[in-house]
Coordinates of C-alpha atoms in Angstrom, one line a residue:
M1 CA 106.8 50.6 199.8
T2 CA 106.0 53.8 197.8
T3 CA 108.4 55.3 195.3
Q4 CA 108.6 59.1 195.3
P5 CA 108.1 60.7 191.9
P6 CA 111.3 62.2 190.4
T7 CA 112.0 65.8 191.1
L8 CA 113.8 68.7 189.4
E9 CA 116.8 67.9 191.6
D10 CA 116.9 64.3 190.2
V11 CA 116.8 65.5 186.7
A12 CA 119.6 68.0 187.4
R13 CA 121.7 65.3 188.9
V14 CA 121.3 63.0 185.9
A15 CA 121.9 65.8 183.4
G16 CA 124.8 67.2 185.4
V17 CA 123.4 70.7 185.4
S18 CA 121.9 73.1 188.0
R19 CA 118.3 72.9 189.1
A20 CA 117.8 76.4 187.7
T21 CA 118.8 75.1 184.2
V22 CA 116.3 72.3 184.4
S23 CA 113.6 74.7 185.5
R24 CA 114.3 77.0 182.5
V25 CA 114.0 74.0 180.1
V26 CA 110.8 72.7 181.8
N27 CA 109.2 76.2 181.6
S28 CA 110.3 76.7 177.9
V29 CA 112.6 79.6 178.6
R30 CA 114.3 80.5 175.3
N31 CA 117.8 81.5 176.4
V32 CA 119.0 77.9 177.0
D33 CA 121.8 76.5 174.9
P34 CA 120.3 73.9 172.4
K35 CA 122.8 71.2 173.4
L36 CA 122.2 71.8 177.1
R37 CA 118.4 71.7 176.5
E38 CA 118.8 68.4 174.7
T39 CA 120.8 67.0 177.6
V40 CA 118.1 68.0 180.1
E41 CA 115.3 66.6 177.9
R42 CA 117.1 63.3 177.8
A43 CA 117.4 63.3 181.6
I44 CA 113.7 64.1 181.9
A45 CA 112.9 61.1 179.7
D46 CA 115.3 58.9 181.6
T47 CA 114.0 59.8 185.0
G48 CA 110.3 60.0 184.0
Y49 CA 110.0 63.4 185.5
V50 CA 106.5 65.1 185.0
P51 CA 106.2 68.8 185.8
N52 CA 103.8 69.6 188.7
R53 CA 101.2 71.9 187.2
A54 CA 99.9 72.9 190.6
A55 CA 103.3 74.0 191.8
R56 CA 103.9 75.9 188.6
S57 CA 100.6 77.7 188.9
L58 CA 101.6 79.1 192.3
V59 CA 104.5 80.9 190.5
T60 CA 102.8 81.8 187.2
R61 CA 99.3 82.4 188.6
R62 CA 98.1 80.4 185.6
T63 CA 97.1 76.7 185.6
G64 CA 97.6 76.3 181.8
G65 CA 94.0 75.4 181.6
I66 CA 91.6 76.7 178.8
A67 CA 88.0 77.5 179.6
L68 CA 85.5 76.7 176.9
V69 CA 82.7 79.2 177.7
V70 CA 79.2 78.8 176.1
S71 CA 77.1 82.0 176.5
E72 CA 73.4 81.9 175.7
P73 CA 70.2 84.0 176.5
E74 CA 68.5 83.3 179.8
R75 CA 66.4 80.2 180.0
H76 CA 65.9 77.1 182.1
V77 CA 69.1 75.1 182.7
E78 CA 67.5 72.0 181.3
A79 CA 66.6 73.7 178.0
F80 CA 70.1 75.3 177.9
T81 CA 72.1 72.1 178.4
G82 CA 69.7 70.2 176.2
G83 CA 70.1 72.7 173.4
V84 CA 73.9 72.8 173.7
F85 CA 74.6 69.1 174.1
G86 CA 71.9 68.1 171.6
D87 CA 73.4 70.3 168.9
P88 CA 75.6 68.2 166.5
F89 CA 77.3 71.4 165.3
F90 CA 78.4 72.3 168.9
G91 CA 79.7 68.7 169.3
R92 CA 81.9 69.1 166.3
V93 CA 83.3 72.4 167.7
V94 CA 84.1 70.7 171.0
E95 CA 85.7 67.8 169.1
G96 CA 88.0 70.2 167.3
V97 CA 88.9 72.0 170.5
V98 CA 89.8 68.8 172.3
A99 CA 91.7 67.4 169.4
H100 CA 93.9 70.5 169.3
L101 CA 94.5 70.8 173.1
R102 CA 95.2 67.1 173.9
P103 CA 98.6 67.0 172.2
H104 CA 99.6 69.9 174.5
G105 CA 98.4 68.0 177.6
L106 CA 95.5 70.3 178.0
H107 CA 91.8 69.7 178.5
P108 CA 89.1 72.4 178.3
L109 CA 87.1 73.5 181.3
L110 CA 83.5 73.7 180.1
M111 CA 81.5 76.6 181.6
L112 CA 77.9 77.4 180.7
V113 CA 76.5 80.9 181.3
D114 CA 72.8 81.5 180.6
S115 CA 71.9 84.7 182.5
D116 CA 73.2 88.2 183.1
E117 CA 74.0 87.3 186.6
E118 CA 76.2 84.4 185.5
R119 CA 77.9 86.5 182.9
G120 CA 78.7 89.1 185.7
K121 CA 80.3 86.4 187.8
L122 CA 82.3 84.8 184.9
V123 CA 85.5 87.0 185.1
P124 CA 86.0 86.4 188.9
K125 CA 85.4 82.7 188.3
L126 CA 88.0 82.6 185.6
R127 CA 90.5 84.4 187.7
Q128 CA 89.8 82.0 190.6
E129 CA 90.4 79.0 188.3
Q130 CA 93.6 80.8 187.0
V131 CA 92.9 79.8 183.4
S132 CA 95.4 80.8 180.8
G133 CA 92.8 81.6 178.2
V134 CA 89.2 81.4 177.0
L135 CA 87.5 80.0 174.0
L136 CA 84.1 81.8 173.8
I137 CA 81.0 80.6 172.0
S138 CA 78.3 83.2 172.1
L139 CA 74.8 82.2 170.9
H140 CA 73.5 85.7 171.1
P141 CA 76.4 87.9 170.0
A142 CA 74.4 91.1 169.4
E143 CA 73.6 91.5 173.1
D144 CA 76.5 89.6 174.7
P145 CA 78.9 91.8 176.8
L146 CA 81.4 89.0 177.3
P147 CA 83.8 89.6 174.4
R148 CA 84.4 93.1 175.7
A149 CA 84.3 92.1 179.3
L150 CA 86.9 89.4 178.9
T151 CA 89.3 91.6 176.8
D152 CA 88.9 94.5 179.2
A153 CA 89.9 92.1 182.1
G154 CA 93.1 91.2 180.2
I155 CA 92.1 87.5 179.8
P156 CA 93.4 86.1 176.4
T157 CA 90.2 85.2 174.5
A158 CA 89.4 83.7 171.1
L159 CA 85.8 84.1 170.0
F160 CA 83.9 81.6 167.9
A161 CA 82.3 83.7 165.1
R162 CA 82.7 87.4 164.4
P163 CA 81.6 89.7 167.3
A164 CA 78.5 91.7 166.6
R165 CA 79.9 94.6 168.6
P166 CA 83.4 96.0 168.0
A167 CA 85.8 94.4 170.4
P168 CA 89.6 93.9 170.4
V169 CA 89.3 90.1 170.3
C170 CA 90.6 87.3 168.0
Y171 CA 87.9 85.3 166.3
V172 CA 87.4 82.3 164.0
D173 CA 84.5 82.3 161.6
V174 CA 83.1 80.9 158.3
A175 CA 83.1 83.0 155.2
H176 CA 79.2 83.1 155.3
Q177 CA 78.9 85.6 152.5
D178 CA 81.1 83.6 150.1
G179 CA 79.2 80.4 151.0
A180 CA 75.8 82.1 150.3
R181 CA 77.1 83.4 146.9
L182 CA 78.4 79.9 145.9
A183 CA 75.0 78.4 146.8
A184 CA 73.1 81.1 144.8
E185 CA 75.4 80.7 141.8
R186 CA 74.9 76.9 141.9
L187 CA 71.1 77.3 141.8
I188 CA 71.3 79.9 139.0
A189 CA 73.5 77.5 137.0
R190 CA 70.8 74.9 137.3
G191 CA 68.3 77.2 135.8
C192 CA 66.6 78.5 138.9
H193 CA 65.2 82.0 138.7
R194 CA 63.2 82.5 142.0
V195 CA 65.6 81.7 144.9
A196 CA 64.5 81.7 148.5
T197 CA 67.0 81.9 151.4
I198 CA 66.9 80.7 155.0
A199 CA 69.8 82.8 156.4
G200 CA 69.5 82.2 160.1
P201 CA 68.8 84.6 163.0
A202 CA 68.7 88.2 161.7
G203 CA 70.4 89.5 164.9
T204 CA 73.6 87.5 164.2
P205 CA 76.5 88.5 162.0
A206 CA 76.3 85.1 160.3
G207 CA 72.6 85.5 159.4
Q208 CA 73.2 89.0 158.1
D209 CA 76.2 87.9 156.0
R210 CA 74.3 85.0 154.4
L211 CA 71.4 87.2 153.5

């Protein structure tokens, strides 16, 4: 004998409210009386109701999913995946992303693009997946058209590192110039007079800032 999962109607019956009220609470609509919202949330807990993401996506056209897109210059897929997954820094970035999304019931959809052809297909793929947003890591920012392409397509995007080209996109980056200054001051304080620097790729904003 199978037990059907609880529905919005079950929650509404337990809470003594309409189905529409339960729907507004589940979808985080703001204009719900706080006491009424508390009643509905108790009924959700009592019934064990879990929102159906697939059904909600039919209405909102969004799955609530987040795409983690890694964009890199064209090369063989084995070298691409080996370089990405073998990089401990990338691992720490993914760890941070997962740690932030998990409490919200979200898991990133990892997408690797390593050619101009794949970059051209990315926006249609993201629309097909109905993702709610993109976290973009670009390993060749000076030539990468994706930050502009994603924002022009109206897809909410957060970029890892400052974009090399002007683009209306949010980004998170390290204060590379301040870090380089602190390192140089530390060496000078130790009596060093001839300082060499390894700044990173000259074509990246990070390398330029460090230098």
